Coordinates of C-alpha atoms and ligand atoms in Angstrom, one line a residue:
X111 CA -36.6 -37.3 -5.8
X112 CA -33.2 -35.6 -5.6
X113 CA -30.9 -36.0 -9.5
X114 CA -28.2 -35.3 -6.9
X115 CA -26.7 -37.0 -3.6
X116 CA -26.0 -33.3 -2.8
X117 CA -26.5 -29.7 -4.2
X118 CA -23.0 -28.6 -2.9
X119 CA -20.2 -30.6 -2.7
X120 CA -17.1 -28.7 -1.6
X121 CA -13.6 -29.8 -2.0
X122 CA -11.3 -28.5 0.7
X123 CA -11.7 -27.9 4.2
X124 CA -9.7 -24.7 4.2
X125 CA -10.5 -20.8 4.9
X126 CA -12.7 -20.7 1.8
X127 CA -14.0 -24.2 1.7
X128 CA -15.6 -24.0 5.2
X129 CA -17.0 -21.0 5.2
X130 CA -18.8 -21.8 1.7
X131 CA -19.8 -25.4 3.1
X132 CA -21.4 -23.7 6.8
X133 CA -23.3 -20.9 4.9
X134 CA -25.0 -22.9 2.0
X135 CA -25.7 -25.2 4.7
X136 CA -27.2 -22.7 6.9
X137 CA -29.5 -21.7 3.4
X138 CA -30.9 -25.0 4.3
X139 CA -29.4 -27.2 0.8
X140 CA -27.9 -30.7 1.1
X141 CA -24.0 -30.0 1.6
X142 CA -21.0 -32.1 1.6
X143 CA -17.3 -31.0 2.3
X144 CA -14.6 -33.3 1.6
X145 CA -11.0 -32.7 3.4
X146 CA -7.9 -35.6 2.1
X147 CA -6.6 -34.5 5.6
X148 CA -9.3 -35.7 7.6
X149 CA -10.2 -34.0 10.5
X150 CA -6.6 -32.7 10.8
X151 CA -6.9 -31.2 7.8
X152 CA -10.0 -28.9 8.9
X153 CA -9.1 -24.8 8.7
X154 CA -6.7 -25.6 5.4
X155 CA -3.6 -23.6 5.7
X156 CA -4.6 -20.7 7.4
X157 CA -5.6 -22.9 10.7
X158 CA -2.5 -25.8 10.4
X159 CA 0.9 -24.7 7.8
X160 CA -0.7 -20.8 8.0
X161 CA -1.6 -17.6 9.9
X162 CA -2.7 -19.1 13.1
X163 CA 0.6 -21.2 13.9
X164 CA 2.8 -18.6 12.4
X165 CA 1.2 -16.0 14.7
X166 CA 1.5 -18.1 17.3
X167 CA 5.2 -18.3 17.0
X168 CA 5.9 -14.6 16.3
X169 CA 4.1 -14.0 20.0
X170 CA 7.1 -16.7 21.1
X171 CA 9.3 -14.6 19.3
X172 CA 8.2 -11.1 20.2
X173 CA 9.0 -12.3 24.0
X174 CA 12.8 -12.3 23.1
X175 CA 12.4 -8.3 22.7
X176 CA 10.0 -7.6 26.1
X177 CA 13.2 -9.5 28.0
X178 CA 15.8 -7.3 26.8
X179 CA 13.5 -4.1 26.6
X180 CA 12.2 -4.8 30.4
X181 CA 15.8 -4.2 32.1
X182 CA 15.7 -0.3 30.6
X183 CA 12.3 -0.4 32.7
X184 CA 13.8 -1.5 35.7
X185 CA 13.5 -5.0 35.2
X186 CA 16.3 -7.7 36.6
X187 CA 17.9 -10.9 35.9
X188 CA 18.9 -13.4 32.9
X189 CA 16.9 -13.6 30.2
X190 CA 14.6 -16.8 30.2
X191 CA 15.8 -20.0 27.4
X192 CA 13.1 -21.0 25.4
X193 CA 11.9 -24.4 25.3
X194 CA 11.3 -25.5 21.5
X195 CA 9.5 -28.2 22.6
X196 CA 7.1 -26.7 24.9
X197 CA 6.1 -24.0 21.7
X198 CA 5.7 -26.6 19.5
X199 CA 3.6 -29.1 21.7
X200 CA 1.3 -26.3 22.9
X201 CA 1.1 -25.1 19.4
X202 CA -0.1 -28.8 18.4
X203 CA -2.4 -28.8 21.1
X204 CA -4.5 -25.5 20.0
X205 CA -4.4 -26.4 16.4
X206 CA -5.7 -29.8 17.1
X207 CA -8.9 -27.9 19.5
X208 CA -9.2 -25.6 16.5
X209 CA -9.6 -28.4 13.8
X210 CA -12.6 -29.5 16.4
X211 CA -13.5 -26.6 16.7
X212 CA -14.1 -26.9 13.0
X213 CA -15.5 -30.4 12.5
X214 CA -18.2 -29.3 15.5
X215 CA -19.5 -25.7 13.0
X216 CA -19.6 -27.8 10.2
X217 CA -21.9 -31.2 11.5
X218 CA -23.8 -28.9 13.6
X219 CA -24.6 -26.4 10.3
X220 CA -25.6 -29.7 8.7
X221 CA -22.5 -30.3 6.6
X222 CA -21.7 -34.3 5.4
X223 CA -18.4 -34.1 6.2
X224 CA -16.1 -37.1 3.6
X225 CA -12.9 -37.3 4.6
X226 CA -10.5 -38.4 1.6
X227 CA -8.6 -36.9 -1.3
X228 CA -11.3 -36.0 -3.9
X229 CA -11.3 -35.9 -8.0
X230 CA -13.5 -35.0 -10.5
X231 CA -15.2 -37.7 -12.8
X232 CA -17.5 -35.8 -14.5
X233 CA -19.2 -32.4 -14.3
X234 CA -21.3 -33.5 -11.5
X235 CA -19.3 -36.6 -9.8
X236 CA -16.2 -36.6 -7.1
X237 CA -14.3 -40.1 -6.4
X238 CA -13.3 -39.4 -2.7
X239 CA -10.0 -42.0 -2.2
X240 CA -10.2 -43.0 1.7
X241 CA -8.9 -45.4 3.4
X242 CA -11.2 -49.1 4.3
X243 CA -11.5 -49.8 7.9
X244 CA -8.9 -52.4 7.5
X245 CA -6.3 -49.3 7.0
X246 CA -6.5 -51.2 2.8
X247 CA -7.3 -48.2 -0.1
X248 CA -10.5 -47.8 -1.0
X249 CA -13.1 -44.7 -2.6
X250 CA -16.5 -43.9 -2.4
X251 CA -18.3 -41.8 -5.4
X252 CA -20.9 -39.0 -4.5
X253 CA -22.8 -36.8 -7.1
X254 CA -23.7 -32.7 -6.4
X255 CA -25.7 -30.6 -8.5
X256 CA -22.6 -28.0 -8.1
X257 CA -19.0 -28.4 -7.2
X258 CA -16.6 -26.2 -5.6
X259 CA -13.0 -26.5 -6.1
X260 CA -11.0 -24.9 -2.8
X261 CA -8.0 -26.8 -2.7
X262 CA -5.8 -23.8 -1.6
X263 CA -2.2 -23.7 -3.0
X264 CA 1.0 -25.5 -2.0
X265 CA 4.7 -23.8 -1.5
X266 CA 7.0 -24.0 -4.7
X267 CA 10.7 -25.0 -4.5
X268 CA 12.4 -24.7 -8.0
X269 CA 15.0 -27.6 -9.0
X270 CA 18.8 -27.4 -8.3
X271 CA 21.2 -29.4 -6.7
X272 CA 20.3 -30.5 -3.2
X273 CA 17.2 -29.3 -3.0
X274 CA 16.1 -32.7 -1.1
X275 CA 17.6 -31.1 2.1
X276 CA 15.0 -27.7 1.8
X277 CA 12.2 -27.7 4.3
X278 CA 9.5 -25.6 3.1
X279 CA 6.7 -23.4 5.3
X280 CA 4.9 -26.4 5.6
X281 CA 7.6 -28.3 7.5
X282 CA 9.3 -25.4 9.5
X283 CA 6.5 -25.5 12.2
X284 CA 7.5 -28.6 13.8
X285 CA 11.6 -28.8 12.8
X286 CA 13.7 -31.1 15.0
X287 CA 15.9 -29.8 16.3
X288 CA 15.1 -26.3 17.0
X289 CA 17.8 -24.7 13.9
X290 CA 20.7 -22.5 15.6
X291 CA 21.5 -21.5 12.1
X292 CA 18.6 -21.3 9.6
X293 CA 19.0 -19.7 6.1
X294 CA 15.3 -18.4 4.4
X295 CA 15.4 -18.3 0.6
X296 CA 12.6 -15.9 -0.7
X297 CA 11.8 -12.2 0.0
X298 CA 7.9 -11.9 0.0
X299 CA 6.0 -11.7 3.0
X300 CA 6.2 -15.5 3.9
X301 CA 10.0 -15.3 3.9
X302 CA 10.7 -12.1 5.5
X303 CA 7.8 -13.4 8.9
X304 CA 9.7 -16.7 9.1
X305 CA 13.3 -14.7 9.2
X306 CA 11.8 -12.5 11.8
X307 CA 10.2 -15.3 13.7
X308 CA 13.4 -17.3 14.1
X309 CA 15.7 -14.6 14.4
X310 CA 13.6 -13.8 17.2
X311 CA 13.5 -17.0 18.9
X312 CA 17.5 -17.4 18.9
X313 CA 18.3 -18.6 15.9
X314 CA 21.4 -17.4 13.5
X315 CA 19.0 -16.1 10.6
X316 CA 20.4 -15.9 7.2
X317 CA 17.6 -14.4 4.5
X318 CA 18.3 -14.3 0.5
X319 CA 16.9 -13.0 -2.1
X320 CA 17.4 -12.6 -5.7
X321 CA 16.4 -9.5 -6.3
X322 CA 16.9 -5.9 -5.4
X323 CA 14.7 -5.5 -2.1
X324 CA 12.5 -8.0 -0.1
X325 CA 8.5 -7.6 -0.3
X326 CA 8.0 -6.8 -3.8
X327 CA 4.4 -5.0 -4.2
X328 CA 4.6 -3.6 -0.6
X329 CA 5.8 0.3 -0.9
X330 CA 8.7 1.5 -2.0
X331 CA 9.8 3.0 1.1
X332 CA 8.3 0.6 3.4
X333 CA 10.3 -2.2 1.4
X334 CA 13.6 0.1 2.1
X335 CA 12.3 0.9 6.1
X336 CA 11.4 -2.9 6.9
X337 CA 14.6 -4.5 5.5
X338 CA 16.8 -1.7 7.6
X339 CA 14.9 -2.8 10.4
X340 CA 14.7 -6.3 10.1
X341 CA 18.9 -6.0 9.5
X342 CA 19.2 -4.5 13.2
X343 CA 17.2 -6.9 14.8
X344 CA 20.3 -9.3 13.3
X345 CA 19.1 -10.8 10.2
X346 CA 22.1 -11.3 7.7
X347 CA 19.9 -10.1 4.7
X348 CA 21.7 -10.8 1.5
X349 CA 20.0 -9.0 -1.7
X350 CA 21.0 -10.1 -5.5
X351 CA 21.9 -13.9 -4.8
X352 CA 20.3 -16.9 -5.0
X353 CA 21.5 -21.1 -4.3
X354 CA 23.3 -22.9 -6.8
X355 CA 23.1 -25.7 -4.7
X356 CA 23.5 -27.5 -1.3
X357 CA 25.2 -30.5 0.1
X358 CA 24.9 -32.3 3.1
X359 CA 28.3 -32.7 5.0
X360 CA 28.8 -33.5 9.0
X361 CA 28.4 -29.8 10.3
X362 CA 25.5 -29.3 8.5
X363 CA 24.5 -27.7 4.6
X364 CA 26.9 -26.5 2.8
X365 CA 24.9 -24.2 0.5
X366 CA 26.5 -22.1 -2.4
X367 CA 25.2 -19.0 -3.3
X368 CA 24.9 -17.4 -6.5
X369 CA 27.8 -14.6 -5.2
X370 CA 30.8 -17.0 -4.7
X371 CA 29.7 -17.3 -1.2
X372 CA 29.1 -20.9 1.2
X373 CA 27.7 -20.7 4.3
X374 CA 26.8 -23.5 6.5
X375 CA 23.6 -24.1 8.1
X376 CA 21.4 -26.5 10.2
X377 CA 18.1 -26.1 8.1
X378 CA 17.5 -24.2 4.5
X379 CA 13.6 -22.2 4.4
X380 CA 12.4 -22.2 1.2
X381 CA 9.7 -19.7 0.8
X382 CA 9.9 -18.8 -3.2
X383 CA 6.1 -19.1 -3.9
X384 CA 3.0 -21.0 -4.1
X385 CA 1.4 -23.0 -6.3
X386 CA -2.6 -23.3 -6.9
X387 CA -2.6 -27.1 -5.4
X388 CA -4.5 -29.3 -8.4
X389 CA -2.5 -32.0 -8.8
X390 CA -4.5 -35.3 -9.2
X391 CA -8.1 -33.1 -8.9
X392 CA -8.9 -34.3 -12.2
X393 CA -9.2 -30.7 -13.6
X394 CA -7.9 -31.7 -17.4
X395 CA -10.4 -35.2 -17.4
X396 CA -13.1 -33.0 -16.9
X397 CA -12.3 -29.8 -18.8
X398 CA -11.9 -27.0 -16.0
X399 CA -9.7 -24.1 -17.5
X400 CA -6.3 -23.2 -15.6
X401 CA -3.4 -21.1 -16.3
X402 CA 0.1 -22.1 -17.0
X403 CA 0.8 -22.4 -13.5
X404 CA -2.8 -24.5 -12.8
X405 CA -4.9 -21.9 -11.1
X406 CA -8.4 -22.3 -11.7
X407 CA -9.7 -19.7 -13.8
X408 CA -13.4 -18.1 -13.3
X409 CA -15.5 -15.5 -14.0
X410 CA -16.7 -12.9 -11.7
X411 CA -18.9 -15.1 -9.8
X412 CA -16.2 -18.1 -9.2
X413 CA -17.9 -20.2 -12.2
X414 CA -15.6 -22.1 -14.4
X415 CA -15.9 -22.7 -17.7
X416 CA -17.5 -26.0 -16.6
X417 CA -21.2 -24.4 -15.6
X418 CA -21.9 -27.0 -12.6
X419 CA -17.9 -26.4 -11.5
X420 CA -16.9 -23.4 -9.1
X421 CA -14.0 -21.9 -7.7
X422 CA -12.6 -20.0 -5.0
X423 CA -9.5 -18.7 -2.7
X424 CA -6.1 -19.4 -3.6
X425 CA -6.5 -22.6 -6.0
X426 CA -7.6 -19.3 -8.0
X427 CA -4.3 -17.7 -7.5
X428 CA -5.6 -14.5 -7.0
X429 CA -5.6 -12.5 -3.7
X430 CA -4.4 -15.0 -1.6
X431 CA -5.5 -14.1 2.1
X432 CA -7.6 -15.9 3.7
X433 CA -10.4 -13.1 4.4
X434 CA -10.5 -13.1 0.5
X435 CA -11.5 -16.7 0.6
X436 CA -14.4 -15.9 3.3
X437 CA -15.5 -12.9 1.2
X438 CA -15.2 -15.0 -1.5
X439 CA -16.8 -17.7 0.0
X440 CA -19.8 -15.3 1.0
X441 CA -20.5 -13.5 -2.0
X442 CA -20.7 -17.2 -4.0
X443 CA -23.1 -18.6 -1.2
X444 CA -25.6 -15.6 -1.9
X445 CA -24.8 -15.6 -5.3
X446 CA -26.3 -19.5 -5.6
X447 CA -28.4 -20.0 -2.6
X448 CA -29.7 -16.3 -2.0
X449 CA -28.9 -13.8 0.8
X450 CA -29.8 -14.1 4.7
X451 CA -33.3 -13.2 5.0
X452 CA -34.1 -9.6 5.1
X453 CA -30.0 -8.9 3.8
X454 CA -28.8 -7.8 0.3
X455 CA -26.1 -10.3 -1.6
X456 CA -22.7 -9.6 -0.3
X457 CA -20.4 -8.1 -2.8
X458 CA -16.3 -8.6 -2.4
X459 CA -14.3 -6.2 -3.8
X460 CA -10.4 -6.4 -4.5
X461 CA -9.9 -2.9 -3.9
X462 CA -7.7 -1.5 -0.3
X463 CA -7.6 -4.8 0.6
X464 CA -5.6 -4.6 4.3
X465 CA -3.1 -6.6 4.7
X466 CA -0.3 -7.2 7.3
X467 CA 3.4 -8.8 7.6
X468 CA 4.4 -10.0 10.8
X469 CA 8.3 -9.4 10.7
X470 CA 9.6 -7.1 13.7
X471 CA 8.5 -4.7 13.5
X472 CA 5.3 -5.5 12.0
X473 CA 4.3 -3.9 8.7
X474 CA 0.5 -2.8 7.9
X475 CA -0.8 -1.2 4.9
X476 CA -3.9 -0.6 3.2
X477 CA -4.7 0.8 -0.5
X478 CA -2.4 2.0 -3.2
X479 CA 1.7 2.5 -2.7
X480 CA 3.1 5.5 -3.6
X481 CA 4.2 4.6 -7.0
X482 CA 0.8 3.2 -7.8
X483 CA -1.1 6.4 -6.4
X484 CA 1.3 8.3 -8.9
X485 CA 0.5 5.7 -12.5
X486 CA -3.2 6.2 -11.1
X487 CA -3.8 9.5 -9.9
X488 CA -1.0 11.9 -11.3
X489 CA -0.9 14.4 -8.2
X490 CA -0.4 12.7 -4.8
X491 CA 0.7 14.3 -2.0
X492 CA 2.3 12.2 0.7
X493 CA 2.6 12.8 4.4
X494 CA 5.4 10.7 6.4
X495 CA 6.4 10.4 9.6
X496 CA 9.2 8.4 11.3
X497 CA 9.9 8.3 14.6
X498 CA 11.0 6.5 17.6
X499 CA 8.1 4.9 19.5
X500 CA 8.1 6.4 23.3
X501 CA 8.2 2.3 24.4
X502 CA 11.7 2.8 23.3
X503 CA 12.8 5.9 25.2
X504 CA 13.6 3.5 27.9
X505 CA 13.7 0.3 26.5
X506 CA 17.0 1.2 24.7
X507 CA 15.9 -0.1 21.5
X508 CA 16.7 1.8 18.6
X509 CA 13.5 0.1 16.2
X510 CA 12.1 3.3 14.5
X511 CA 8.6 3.5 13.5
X512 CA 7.4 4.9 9.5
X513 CA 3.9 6.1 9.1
X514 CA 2.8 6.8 5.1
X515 CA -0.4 8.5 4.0
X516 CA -0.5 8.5 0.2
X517 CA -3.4 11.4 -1.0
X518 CA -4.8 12.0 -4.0
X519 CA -4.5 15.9 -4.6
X520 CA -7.0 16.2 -6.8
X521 CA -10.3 14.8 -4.7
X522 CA -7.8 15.0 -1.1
X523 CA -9.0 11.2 -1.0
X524 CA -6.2 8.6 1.5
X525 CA -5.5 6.2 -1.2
X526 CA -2.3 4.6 0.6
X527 CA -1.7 4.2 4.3
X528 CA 1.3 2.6 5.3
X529 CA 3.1 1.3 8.3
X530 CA 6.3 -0.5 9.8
X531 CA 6.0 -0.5 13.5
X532 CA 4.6 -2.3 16.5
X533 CA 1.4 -3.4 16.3
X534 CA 0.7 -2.3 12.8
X535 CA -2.0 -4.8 11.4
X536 CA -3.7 -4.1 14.3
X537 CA -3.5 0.2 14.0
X538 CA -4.2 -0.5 9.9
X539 CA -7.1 -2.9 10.3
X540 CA -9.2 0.2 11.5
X541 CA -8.0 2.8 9.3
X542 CA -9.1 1.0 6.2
X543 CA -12.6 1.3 7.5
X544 CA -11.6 4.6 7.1
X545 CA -10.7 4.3 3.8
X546 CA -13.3 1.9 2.7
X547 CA -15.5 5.1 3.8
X548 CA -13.5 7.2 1.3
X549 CA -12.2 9.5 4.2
X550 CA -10.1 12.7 2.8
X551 CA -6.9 13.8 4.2
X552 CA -9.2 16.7 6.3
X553 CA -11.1 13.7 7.8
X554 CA -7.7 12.3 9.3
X555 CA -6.9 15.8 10.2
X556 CA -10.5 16.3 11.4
X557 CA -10.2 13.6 13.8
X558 CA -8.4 13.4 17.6
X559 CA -5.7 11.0 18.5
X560 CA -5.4 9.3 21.3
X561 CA -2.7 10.0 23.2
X562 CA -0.1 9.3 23.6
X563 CA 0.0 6.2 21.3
X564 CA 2.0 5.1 17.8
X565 CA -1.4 5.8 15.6
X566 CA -2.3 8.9 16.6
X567 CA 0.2 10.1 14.4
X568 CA -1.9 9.0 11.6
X569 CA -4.3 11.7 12.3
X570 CA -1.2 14.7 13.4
X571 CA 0.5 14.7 9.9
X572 CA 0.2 18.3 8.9
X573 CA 3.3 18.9 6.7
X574 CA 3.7 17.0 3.1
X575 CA 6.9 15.6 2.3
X576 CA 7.9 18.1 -1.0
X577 CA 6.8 17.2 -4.2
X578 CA 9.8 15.2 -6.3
X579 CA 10.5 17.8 -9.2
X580 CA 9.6 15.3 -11.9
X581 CA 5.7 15.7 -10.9
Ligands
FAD166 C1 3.0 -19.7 6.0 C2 1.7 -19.0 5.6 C3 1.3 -17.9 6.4 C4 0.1 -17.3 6.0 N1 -0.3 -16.2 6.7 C5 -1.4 -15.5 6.4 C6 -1.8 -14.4 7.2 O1 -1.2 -14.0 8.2 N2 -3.0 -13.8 6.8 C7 -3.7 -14.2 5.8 O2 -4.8 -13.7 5.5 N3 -3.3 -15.3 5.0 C8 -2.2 -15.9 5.3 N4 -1.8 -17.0 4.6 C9 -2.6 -17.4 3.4 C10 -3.9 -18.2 3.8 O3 -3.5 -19.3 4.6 C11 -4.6 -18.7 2.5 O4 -4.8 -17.6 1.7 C12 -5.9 -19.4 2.9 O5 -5.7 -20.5 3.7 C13 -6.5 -19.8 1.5 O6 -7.7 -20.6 1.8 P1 -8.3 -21.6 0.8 O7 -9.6 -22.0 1.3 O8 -8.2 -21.1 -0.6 O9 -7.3 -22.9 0.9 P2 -6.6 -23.7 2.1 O10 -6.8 -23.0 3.4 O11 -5.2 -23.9 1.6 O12 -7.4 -25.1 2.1 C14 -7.4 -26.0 1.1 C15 -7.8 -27.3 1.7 O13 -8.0 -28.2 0.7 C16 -7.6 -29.5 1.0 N5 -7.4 -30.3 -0.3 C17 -6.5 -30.0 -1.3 N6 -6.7 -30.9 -2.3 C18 -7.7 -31.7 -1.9 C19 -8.4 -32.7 -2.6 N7 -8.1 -33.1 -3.8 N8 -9.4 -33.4 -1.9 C20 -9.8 -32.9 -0.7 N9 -9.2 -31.9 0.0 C21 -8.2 -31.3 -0.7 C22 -6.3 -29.2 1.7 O14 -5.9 -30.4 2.5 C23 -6.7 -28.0 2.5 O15 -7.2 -28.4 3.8 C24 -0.6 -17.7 4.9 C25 -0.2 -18.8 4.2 C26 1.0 -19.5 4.5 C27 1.4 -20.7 3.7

């Protein structure tokens, strides 16, 4: 006889959630996942508000470049008119088969799948709030041996004046109408994709921030490349300003900035931050530890200070990716359950971590940034490149491409590898195999490029860029 109605009980149907919920399952244990959103709540962030639609849209917007690169190549006649709707239906449409797509992994690994907004009672209960099949509120209580928290986070918009007419990342997928003039508040990466996305699409893109340079962690120099490059594509990039507030008048929002300025716009994108997403989870009733700003916190192996209650991805406000949730996700499932027959227990490590930023160009990087190589390292010699990708001898684009390797002197390890350029998450995503590996700067050198392609230069850089005197 079973204490427990389940010995898993996962809250939150998102990157990390799922991916927890199918491999405990698959260990053979009694698992339950419960999603507030229902089946269309199934991926989390990543599959619905996240990567997968925001990719979707920088393809839309990547088109607007192949038109007006194409006529250097010999190709003729106006430039095609995009049809909001059409992206946003067809959008819909693959999100909705992807949520399926989800529900089918999860029943057929076993999963109890409760679809309602859950909170802790006690160390060992959920309350699950659903809805009665007369559409009247109801709930439904379920116990689990263990619970895992992986709510996910929620976007942030500070209070001022007006900030009832902001949209946030969460709304800007399926705006009505398509904005001719958007202005993006925020400079990490969220910010800087959607001011590339839309710019690219046809809209008048506007993009603050308060302070000195967008993408604040990213490399110095790639910080300093990107924004140059994002500025020629034709975003209005405005550094050292902030809102003081917005108001709605018949052309549009009239939106002071902290400079003195107005401008006028049709839609104001708030992307300032996220926020581990906790409210009403019953955290405080039952004891869970969290920050100031609510995340979760846990010990190496997602425990809380609550033994029975876990936690993982960004409710944790850690790393927040969402291959960090799965490797998360993965290490905690062998971790509790045991490894895949015959495997060892996955480990997940928070070290050259790859990561990618889909503005135009793209940026990929993997590993320390210069300035970090330097605090950790002392010597580091760097190797840079930039260039003009041969796509754009004839395109007549002027996008230039910067390539960083960041060595340690002292072992000759690649500690940093940046990029801003086409295709760059792509180029980066093998490289910090590489890395991973703990290839030295003779490996790269060791090794052929193809050619002719962008990455090969990663393997070509001979000459260091001279040592700053302070060294
Ligand atoms: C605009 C945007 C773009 C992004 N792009 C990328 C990218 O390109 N690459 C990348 O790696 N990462 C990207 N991310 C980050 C990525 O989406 C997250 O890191 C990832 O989704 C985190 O997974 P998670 O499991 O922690 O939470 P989530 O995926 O957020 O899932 C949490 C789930 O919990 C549910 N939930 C919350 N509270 C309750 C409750 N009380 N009861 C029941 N269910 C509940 C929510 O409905 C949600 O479905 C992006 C994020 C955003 C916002």
């Amino acid at each position: 006889m079973n204490a427990y109605d389940f010995d898993l009980l996962v809250i939150g149907g998102g990157s990390g959630g799922v991916r927890a919920a199918r491999m405990a399952a698959q260990r053979g244990v009694r698992v339950a996942l419960a999603e507030a959103l229902g089946q269309d709540g199934l991926g989390g962030t990543c599959v619905n508000l996240g990567c997968i639609p925001k990719k979707l849209y920088s393809y839309a917007a990547h088109f607007a470049e192949a038109f007006e690169e194409s006529h250097g190549y010999g190709w003729e006649g106006p430039a095609p008119t995009l049809n909001w709707e059409t992206l946003k239906s067809n959008r819909a449409r693959e999100i909705a088969r992807l949520n399926g797509v989800y529900a089918n992994l999860l029943r057929h690994s076993g999963v109890t799948l409760l679809y309602g907004y859950a909170q802790l009672q006690d160390p060992h209960t959920v309350r699950l709030a659903t809805l009665n099949g007369d559409g009247s509120p109801g709930h439904t209580q379920h116990s689990a041996e263990r619970i895992l928290i992986a709510t996910g986070g929620t976007p942030h918009v500070p209070h001022f004046q007006g900030r009832e007419h902001v949209i946030t990342s969460n709304e800007v997928f399926d705006l009505k109408p398509f904005p001719k003039r958007l202005l993006v508040v925020g400079g990490g990466y969220i910010a800087c994709e959607f001011a590339s996305i839309f710019n690219g699409l046809g809209a008048q893109v506007t993009q603050l921030y308060r302070g000195d340079q967008i993408l604040r962690g990213f490399d110095d120099e790639v910080r300093h490349f990107a924004a140059a490059e994002m500025q020629k594509t034709g975003i209005d990039l405005r550094l050292n300003t902030g809102v003081v507030r917005i108001h709605r008048e018949n052309d549009g929002l009239h939106t002071l900035l902290e400079n003195g300025n107005q401008i006028t716009v049709d839609d104001v994108l708030y992307a300032t931050g996220r926020v581990p997403n906790v409210a009403g989870l019953g955290l405080e009733q039952v004891g869970v530890a969290q920050d100031a700003q609510g995340a979760v916190l846990v010990n190496d192996t997602y425990q809380t200070n609550v033994p029975s209650v876990y936690a993982l991805g960004d409710v944790t406000a850690r790393v927040q990716l969402t291959p960090v949730a799965l490797g998360e996700a993965m290490k905690l499932v062998d971790h509790l359950f045991g490894p895949p027959p015959g495997k060892a227990p996955r480990s997940m490590g928070y070290d050259n971590i790859p990561t990618a930023v889909f503005t135009h160009p793209n940026i990929g990087t993997v590993g320390d940034t210069e300035a970090q190589a330097r605090a950790k390292y002392g010597r580091v010699t760097v190797f840079r490149s930039e260039f003009k990708a041969l796509k754009h001898t004839l395109s007549g684009s002027t996008e230039r491409t910067l390539m960083k390797l960041v060595v340690d002197s002292a072992t000759d390890r690649v500690v940093g590898l940046h990029m801003v350029g086409a295709e760059a998450g792509e180029i980066v995503q093998g490289f910090a195999v590489a890395m991973k590996a703990g290839a030295t700067k003779a490996v790269f050198d060791s090794t052929l490029g193809i050619h002719p392609t962008a990455a090969e230069e990663f393997v070509t850089m001979r000459e260091p860029v001279p040592t700053p005197p302070a060294q």
